[in-house]
Amino acid sequence: MTDAGFPRQGDEVQVVTTASFEGLADEWDDLALRTGAAPFARPGWVRAWWSAFGRGELRILTSRRDGELSSVLPLARVRGGLRSCSNVHFPVFDGVCLEPEDLQILLTAALRESRQGLVLSQLDSEGQLVAATRQAADQNRCRLVVLDATASPFVDTTLSWEEFEQSLTKSRRNDVRRRRRRLAEQGEISHEITDGTEDLEAHLSEFFRLEGSGWKADKGTAIHLLPETRRFYEEIAAWAANRGLLRLSIMRLDGRPVAVEFTIDDGVRRYLLKMGYDPEYARYGPGLLLQLGEIRHALEDGRTYELGVGMNAIKEEMGSAQRTIEHVAVFPRSARGTLARRTVEARQAVYRKARGSTLLRRGRDAVRRRLTRRRASSPDTTPAPD
């Protein structure tokens, strides 16, 4: 195997900052398309994310082999350390590369630049970036720590729609038929799918309204309450529509939207990003009915249907398989690296405790609601932390 501790002959590592982002974008996008990278590794996604959530200094690491772009890894320098340009709005974070060794070269460069280590979030545990990170940590005698791991369920294309439907319990199938029948008694049900090439602004307005209704508004997590988050999804929708990746699915009752899904479809996987429904019709389960319809369309189109990171009762029931999304960090074996590791691990321990405590979750939600109202009422908003 190539020793990724040093660039190979003909390799050149460069750092691209915000000022020179656009000069790299076309070449980066071409590399992503040629290598079959996920949409979230493309410059349009990263540009929208950085505009909404970025903080610190953008540092996009690139490598070139004999002058040709061979890998890209978008990072940010925050408080002296380096971390991935990703947060909960990133289904999966990854680099783009011709070969895994190209990513190892970039990771080695990152570790040499940051004496406080490297933090990477939203990684597929079976993906190329995790493997490259482990190799780079070993070769540079650094310590790799898995800070968190979360299930990400999906519906696999090994199932036909009929097989998937039969995998549901009999009581669930009866419940779905009953809800659909009762909803139909309220009016005419229709299902609209748009790719955003027409009336995107109007469809997004419907999406934001339904996504932000009910419990999300009560907890302060609705997209429309957070200016930076709304801006991110507006920019992503426009970018995805221009590249044939956007899929907005809307269930209507007598023309009135009652459920909506915002998904990204790259021809292999259909990623559910956000969904919502009208709480007035909650007893009929319009969100569930729409999701089942989208799962059927995905399977019939030969796509896996990604249910999103995190597990709940519905996801556990619907998912036929799951992958693990990891939050990892690599620290040099030095006094500074040890201090950085202990600080990050302490923060993660607090986060896990808060996530498992009902009382702390309620306190967190109360603080979030106050901050959300403050940011929504302020003309000058600052990016939310990762």
XYZ file of C-alpha atoms in Angstrom:
386
model
C 0.000 0.000 0.000
C 1.096 3.558 -0.665
C 2.546 5.304 2.377
C 0.033 8.140 2.772
C 2.353 9.855 5.222
C 3.982 11.567 2.250
C 2.568 12.660 -1.103
C 3.433 10.340 -3.951
C 5.508 11.527 -6.843
C 3.418 13.971 -8.837
C 1.033 14.698 -5.914
C 0.487 18.239 -4.688
C -1.618 19.261 -1.674
C -3.281 22.688 -1.733
C -5.678 24.586 0.529
C -8.615 26.482 -0.985
C -10.312 29.188 1.076
C -13.572 31.085 0.671
C -11.989 33.615 -1.682
C -10.994 30.963 -4.227
C -13.940 28.566 -3.737
C -15.633 29.423 -7.032
C -12.456 28.838 -8.987
C -12.447 25.231 -7.771
C -16.184 24.502 -7.954
C -16.499 23.321 -11.581
C -13.469 21.036 -11.374
C -14.633 19.695 -8.012
C -18.129 19.014 -9.331
C -16.720 17.206 -12.368
C -14.608 14.988 -10.110
C -17.642 14.241 -7.907
C -19.713 13.210 -10.916
C -16.938 11.066 -12.400
C -16.395 9.212 -9.121
C -20.095 8.753 -8.281
C -19.889 10.794 -5.085
C -23.048 11.484 -3.081
C -24.757 14.871 -3.646
C -23.575 16.016 -0.205
C -19.935 15.841 -1.328
C -20.515 18.254 -4.218
C -19.540 21.942 -4.063
C -23.097 23.233 -4.396
C -24.144 21.480 -1.186
C -21.018 22.571 0.685
C -21.397 26.162 -0.540
C -24.990 26.356 0.759
C -24.013 24.731 4.052
C -21.104 27.088 4.643
C -23.234 30.129 3.816
C -25.795 29.084 6.434
C -23.814 27.347 9.177
C -20.114 27.894 8.534
C -17.956 29.425 11.211
C -14.250 29.812 11.603
C -12.108 29.654 8.464
C -13.034 27.519 5.471
C -10.135 25.294 4.444
C -10.847 22.965 1.549
C -7.969 20.527 1.203
C -7.252 19.345 -2.327
C -4.691 17.087 -3.918
C -3.560 17.050 -7.511
C -1.765 14.324 -9.366
C 0.302 15.643 -12.252
C -1.822 18.793 -12.185
C -5.213 17.017 -12.257
C -7.565 17.286 -9.264
C -7.609 13.915 -7.491
C -9.322 14.570 -4.123
C -11.243 17.193 -2.155
C -12.028 17.372 1.570
C -13.943 20.422 2.899
C -12.855 21.356 6.425
C -13.074 24.374 8.717
C -10.557 25.735 11.198
C -12.381 26.417 14.465
C -10.552 27.445 17.661
C -7.266 26.145 16.302
C -8.567 22.683 15.382
C -9.922 21.334 12.112
C -13.357 19.831 11.684
C -15.574 18.648 8.845
C -17.991 21.040 7.165
C -20.998 19.085 8.399
C -23.747 19.002 11.003
C -27.174 17.387 11.441
C -28.257 18.815 8.076
C -25.656 16.624 6.347
C -27.095 13.116 5.769
C -23.566 11.818 5.103
C -20.248 13.660 5.018
C -17.562 12.405 2.664
C -14.639 13.521 0.590
C -14.284 13.130 -3.164
C -11.367 11.113 -4.502
C -10.072 9.075 -7.388
C -8.497 6.565 -4.984
C -8.730 6.067 -1.192
C -5.014 6.890 -0.902
C -5.808 10.399 -2.157
C -8.004 11.003 0.904
C -5.290 9.638 3.202
C -2.885 12.240 1.819
C -5.365 15.034 2.628
C -6.054 13.668 6.108
C -2.322 13.496 6.810
C -1.983 17.117 5.689
C -4.864 18.066 7.988
C -3.287 16.303 10.963
C 0.017 18.038 10.354
C -1.689 21.411 10.149
C -3.834 21.012 13.261
C -2.004 20.347 16.495
C -5.377 20.023 18.258
C -6.619 17.229 16.042
C -9.347 16.632 13.510
C -13.078 16.118 14.190
C -15.286 14.548 11.508
C -19.058 14.160 11.879
C -21.816 12.410 9.901
C -19.561 9.681 8.472
C -20.837 6.389 7.077
C -19.031 3.762 9.162
C -18.550 1.641 6.023
C -17.587 4.573 3.800
C -14.265 5.425 2.224
C -13.619 8.414 4.497
C -13.804 6.374 7.707
C -11.410 3.802 6.285
C -9.025 6.519 5.096
C -9.203 8.247 8.496
C -8.247 5.054 10.320
C -5.330 4.518 7.945
C -4.130 8.112 8.344
C -4.407 7.882 12.151
C -2.335 4.683 12.209
C 0.311 5.954 9.826
C 0.690 9.236 11.699
C 0.648 7.560 15.135
C -2.451 9.445 16.208
C -5.305 8.333 18.409
C -8.724 7.817 16.787
C -11.812 8.101 18.999
C -15.387 7.267 17.998
C -17.317 9.983 19.807
C -20.788 8.865 18.803
C -22.529 6.354 16.560
C -26.131 6.548 15.388
C -28.260 4.182 13.317
C -29.454 5.372 9.912
C -32.208 3.021 8.663
C -33.208 2.607 5.030
C -35.399 0.492 2.775
C -33.226 -1.653 0.541
C -33.885 -2.285 -3.160
C -33.577 -6.029 -2.575
C -37.272 -5.769 -1.654
C -40.115 -5.247 -4.088
C -42.980 -3.041 -2.960
C -45.143 -6.120 -2.403
C -42.458 -7.736 -0.250
C -41.991 -4.555 1.736
C -45.726 -4.196 2.309
C -45.947 -7.783 3.518
C -43.048 -7.159 5.917
C -45.282 -4.751 7.850
C -47.377 -6.218 10.608
C -50.963 -7.112 9.825
C -52.188 -4.510 12.300
C -50.080 -1.817 10.561
C -51.445 -2.763 7.129
C -54.999 -2.619 8.459
C -54.272 0.702 10.169
C -52.921 2.203 6.927
C -55.962 1.091 4.936
C -58.273 2.504 7.601
C -56.490 5.868 7.720
C -56.457 6.177 3.933
C -60.166 5.371 3.743
C -61.072 7.891 6.444
C -58.912 10.595 4.871
C -60.599 9.966 1.518
C -63.947 10.537 3.209
C -62.792 14.112 3.944
C -62.175 14.972 0.296
C -60.259 14.065 -2.856
C -56.693 12.883 -2.216
C -54.030 13.732 -4.778
C -50.267 13.251 -4.825
C -48.086 15.878 -6.512
C -44.385 15.427 -7.227
C -42.291 18.365 -8.378
C -38.636 18.615 -9.366
C -38.548 22.340 -8.710
C -38.285 23.470 -12.309
C -41.659 25.225 -12.015
C -43.179 27.220 -9.143
C -40.364 26.290 -6.768
C -40.965 29.284 -4.503
C -44.655 28.440 -4.081
C -43.938 24.772 -3.366
C -41.229 25.668 -0.853
C -43.647 27.996 0.911
C -46.053 25.071 1.352
C -43.201 22.866 2.529
C -41.969 25.328 5.160
C -45.476 25.868 6.480
C -46.214 22.159 6.932
C -42.717 21.243 8.141
C -42.956 23.903 10.822
C -46.379 23.014 12.163
C -47.106 21.005 15.275
C -44.406 19.746 17.635
C -41.461 21.218 15.713
C -42.793 24.720 16.272
C -43.364 23.919 19.952
C -39.758 22.701 20.362
C -38.299 25.584 18.361
C -36.730 23.333 15.700
C -38.977 24.220 12.741
C -37.007 25.364 9.709
C -38.918 28.605 9.217
C -38.080 29.743 12.769
C -34.333 29.678 12.089
C -33.291 32.143 9.356
C -29.985 30.403 8.616
C -31.663 26.990 8.353
C -34.387 28.278 6.063
C -31.768 29.936 3.871
C -29.878 26.647 3.669
C -32.908 24.674 2.461
C -33.871 27.407 -0.001
C -30.386 27.348 -1.516
C -30.242 23.549 -1.533
C -33.653 23.353 -3.233
C -32.576 25.763 -5.989
C -29.244 23.969 -6.474
C -30.828 20.497 -6.503
C -33.588 21.610 -8.892
C -31.006 22.902 -11.369
C -29.225 19.536 -11.294
C -32.204 17.213 -11.407
C -31.786 16.049 -7.800
C -34.775 17.647 -6.082
C -37.992 15.798 -5.330
C -40.763 17.576 -3.423
C -43.725 15.296 -2.770
C -46.997 16.819 -1.636
C -50.187 15.073 -0.584
C -53.258 17.261 -1.109
C -56.814 17.021 0.121
C -59.161 18.894 -2.221
C -56.101 20.828 -3.370
C -54.983 21.726 0.156
C -51.506 20.423 1.124
C -51.717 18.088 4.138
C -48.301 16.365 3.999
C -44.972 17.043 2.301
C -41.551 15.424 1.887
C -38.317 17.112 0.817
C -35.993 14.513 -0.701
C -32.802 14.380 -2.751
C -32.614 11.675 -5.439
C -29.230 10.908 -7.007
C -30.447 8.013 -9.144
C -29.297 5.385 -6.647
C -30.684 6.572 -3.318
C -33.602 8.759 -2.343
C -32.686 10.694 0.802
C -35.463 11.980 3.037
C -34.261 15.324 4.409
C -37.397 16.773 5.981
C -41.109 16.075 6.158
C -44.208 17.592 7.721
C -47.970 17.371 7.861
C -50.986 19.437 8.806
C -51.745 18.730 12.497
C -55.441 19.296 11.793
C -55.427 15.962 9.930
C -53.025 14.133 12.248
C -55.557 11.454 13.164
C -55.585 10.324 9.527
C -51.799 9.934 9.391
C -51.140 11.908 6.174
C -47.396 11.924 6.845
C -47.321 8.142 7.167
C -49.472 7.681 4.066
C -47.229 9.973 2.032
C -44.087 8.242 3.247
C -45.389 4.822 2.306
C -46.232 6.176 -1.137
C -42.708 7.544 -1.480
C -41.194 4.237 -0.397
C -43.252 2.505 -3.061
C -42.110 4.968 -5.753
C -38.475 4.604 -4.655
C -38.560 0.800 -4.821
C -40.334 0.832 -8.182
C -37.689 3.283 -9.460
C -34.849 1.063 -8.195
C -33.741 3.423 -5.399
C -33.082 2.743 -1.756
C -35.161 4.983 0.479
C -33.054 6.618 3.186
C -35.129 7.317 6.307
C -32.541 9.617 7.889
C -30.177 9.470 10.840
C -31.638 8.450 14.182
C -34.098 5.783 15.198
C -37.722 5.914 16.280
C -40.601 3.452 16.275
C -41.692 4.231 12.696
C -38.160 4.082 11.304
C -37.516 0.827 13.116
C -40.665 -0.623 11.585
C -40.089 0.677 8.062
C -36.338 0.160 7.701
C -35.290 -3.133 6.144
C -31.597 -2.427 6.828
C -29.454 0.208 8.474
C -26.031 1.768 8.338
C -24.144 3.467 11.148
C -23.301 7.170 11.078
C -20.240 7.969 13.160
C -18.780 11.067 14.755
C -15.013 10.498 15.013
C -11.960 12.478 16.036
C -8.240 12.001 15.523
C -5.763 13.491 18.006
C -1.967 13.674 17.943
C -0.217 11.924 20.834
C 1.022 15.143 22.397
C 0.142 17.282 25.407
C -1.947 19.601 23.231
C -3.621 16.692 21.468
C -4.439 14.988 24.781
C -5.987 18.172 26.156
C -8.070 18.597 22.993
C -9.226 14.976 23.191
C -10.311 15.272 26.817
C -12.191 18.489 26.062
C -14.051 16.966 23.108
C -14.853 13.768 25.010
C -16.188 15.783 27.969
C -18.477 17.773 25.691
C -19.700 14.594 24.045
C -20.423 13.006 27.434
C -22.561 16.002 28.391
C -24.391 15.752 25.071
C -25.109 12.044 25.546
C -26.356 12.644 29.073
C -28.648 15.430 27.891
C -29.938 13.246 25.076
C -30.865 10.494 27.534
C -32.425 12.691 30.227
C -36.034 13.830 29.940
C -35.463 16.714 32.350
C -32.364 17.941 30.536
C -34.110 17.594 27.155
C -36.944 19.791 28.396
C -34.447 22.378 29.604
C -32.585 22.234 26.302
C -35.848 22.664 24.360
C -36.806 25.674 26.495
C -33.444 27.318 25.827
C -33.716 26.479 22.140
C -37.158 28.084 21.922
C -35.877 31.284 23.525
C -32.848 31.445 21.255
C -35.000 30.707 18.223
C -37.409 33.530 19.032
C -34.476 35.876 19.637
C -32.789 35.008 16.317
C -36.072 35.152 14.409
C -36.778 38.674 15.718
C -33.225 39.956 15.145
C -32.346 41.481 11.741
C -28.713 40.442 12.156
C -28.530 36.717 12.769
C -25.343 34.787 13.318
C -24.769 31.215 12.120
C -25.877 28.495 14.493
C -23.121 26.387 16.006
C -22.507 22.887 14.710
